């Protein structure tokens, strides 16, 4: 089975939320949807963490060369 994309997982999670918010599904089906949503949420969180770790900022060093440095989200927020 091919790995689902972030976007497809997010779309499925949004669909699950809509279904649960309607409250029309029987309890057993609602529990299955909730469990699937929980797994998707965890998977999406891992994908976001992995993407954040890969983000880098290219900065010019003193010699005019490009140096790759980790992205510091905290510094950007200031």
mmCIF file of C-alpha atoms in Angstrom:
data_model
loop_
_atom_site.group_PDB
_atom_site.id
_atom_site.type_symbol
_atom_site.label_atom_id
_atom_site.label_comp_id
_atom_site.label_asym_id
_atom_site.label_seq_id
_atom_site.Cartn_x
_atom_site.Cartn_y
_atom_site.Cartn_z
ATOM 1 C CA UNK A 1 0.000 0.000 0.000
ATOM 2 C CA UNK A 2 1.449 3.364 -1.027
ATOM 3 C CA UNK A 3 2.057 5.955 1.646
ATOM 4 C CA UNK A 4 -0.686 8.568 1.683
ATOM 5 C CA UNK A 5 0.297 12.175 1.223
ATOM 6 C CA UNK A 6 0.017 14.781 3.936
ATOM 7 C CA UNK A 7 -2.785 16.438 1.987
ATOM 8 C CA UNK A 8 -4.789 13.244 1.536
ATOM 9 C CA UNK A 9 -4.418 12.387 5.234
ATOM 10 C CA UNK A 10 -5.511 15.902 6.215
ATOM 11 C CA UNK A 11 -8.535 15.701 3.908
ATOM 12 C CA UNK A 12 -9.552 12.374 5.458
ATOM 13 C CA UNK A 13 -9.136 13.779 8.971
ATOM 14 C CA UNK A 14 -11.332 16.760 8.070
ATOM 15 C CA UNK A 15 -13.942 14.378 6.650
ATOM 16 C CA UNK A 16 -13.893 12.343 9.881
ATOM 17 C CA UNK A 17 -14.366 15.496 11.946
ATOM 18 C CA UNK A 18 -17.386 16.495 9.823
ATOM 19 C CA UNK A 19 -18.917 13.032 10.171
ATOM 20 C CA UNK A 20 -18.439 12.997 13.930
ATOM 21 C CA UNK A 21 -19.775 16.535 14.328
ATOM 22 C CA UNK A 22 -22.996 15.555 12.558
ATOM 23 C CA UNK A 23 -23.534 12.872 15.187
ATOM 24 C CA UNK A 24 -25.529 10.660 12.827
ATOM 25 C CA UNK A 25 -23.252 7.608 12.867
ATOM 26 C CA UNK A 26 -24.010 4.732 15.265
ATOM 27 C CA UNK A 27 -21.762 4.540 18.328
ATOM 28 C CA UNK A 28 -19.691 1.646 16.956
ATOM 29 C CA UNK A 29 -19.007 3.521 13.703
ATOM 30 C CA UNK A 30 -18.253 6.740 15.613
ATOM 31 C CA UNK A 31 -15.659 4.894 17.700
ATOM 32 C CA UNK A 32 -13.995 3.522 14.553
ATOM 33 C CA UNK A 33 -13.937 7.000 13.024
ATOM 34 C CA UNK A 34 -12.500 8.471 16.225
ATOM 35 C CA UNK A 35 -9.741 5.826 16.303
ATOM 36 C CA UNK A 36 -8.887 6.451 12.647
ATOM 37 C CA UNK A 37 -8.838 10.195 13.309
ATOM 38 C CA UNK A 38 -6.506 9.736 16.262
ATOM 39 C CA UNK A 39 -4.094 7.661 14.134
ATOM 40 C CA UNK A 40 -4.213 10.258 11.343
ATOM 41 C CA UNK A 41 -3.594 13.089 13.785
ATOM 42 C CA UNK A 42 -0.519 11.325 15.177
ATOM 43 C CA UNK A 43 0.770 10.575 11.672
ATOM 44 C CA UNK A 44 0.264 14.173 10.570
ATOM 45 C CA UNK A 45 2.071 15.423 13.670
ATOM 46 C CA UNK A 46 5.058 13.207 12.861
ATOM 47 C CA UNK A 47 5.107 14.420 9.261
ATOM 48 C CA UNK A 48 5.060 18.045 10.413
ATOM 49 C CA UNK A 49 7.851 17.413 12.903
ATOM 50 C CA UNK A 50 9.933 15.758 10.192
ATOM 51 C CA UNK A 51 9.311 18.632 7.779
ATOM 52 C CA UNK A 52 10.256 21.205 10.422
ATOM 53 C CA UNK A 53 13.551 19.405 11.001
ATOM 54 C CA UNK A 54 14.341 19.571 7.278
ATOM 55 C CA UNK A 55 13.692 23.289 6.944
ATOM 56 C CA UNK A 56 16.940 25.166 6.596
ATOM 57 C CA UNK A 57 17.839 28.756 5.986
ATOM 58 C CA UNK A 58 20.654 29.697 3.696
ATOM 59 C CA UNK A 59 22.740 32.500 5.142
ATOM 60 C CA UNK A 60 25.785 34.173 3.692
ATOM 61 C CA UNK A 61 28.866 33.829 5.851
ATOM 62 C CA UNK A 62 31.734 36.281 6.196
ATOM 63 C CA UNK A 63 33.536 35.021 3.045
ATOM 64 C CA UNK A 64 30.463 35.404 0.868
ATOM 65 C CA UNK A 65 29.860 31.660 0.740
ATOM 66 C CA UNK A 66 26.490 30.128 1.379
ATOM 67 C CA UNK A 67 26.247 28.189 4.611
ATOM 68 C CA UNK A 68 23.330 25.936 5.504
ATOM 69 C CA UNK A 69 22.017 26.473 9.015
ATOM 70 C CA UNK A 70 19.039 24.968 10.865
ATOM 71 C CA UNK A 71 15.854 26.967 10.781
ATOM 72 C CA UNK A 72 15.099 28.560 14.160
ATOM 73 C CA UNK A 73 11.348 29.123 14.341
ATOM 74 C CA UNK A 74 11.694 30.771 17.745
ATOM 75 C CA UNK A 75 13.950 33.495 16.332
ATOM 76 C CA UNK A 76 11.523 34.172 13.469
ATOM 77 C CA UNK A 77 8.652 34.689 15.925
ATOM 78 C CA UNK A 78 10.477 37.578 17.643
#
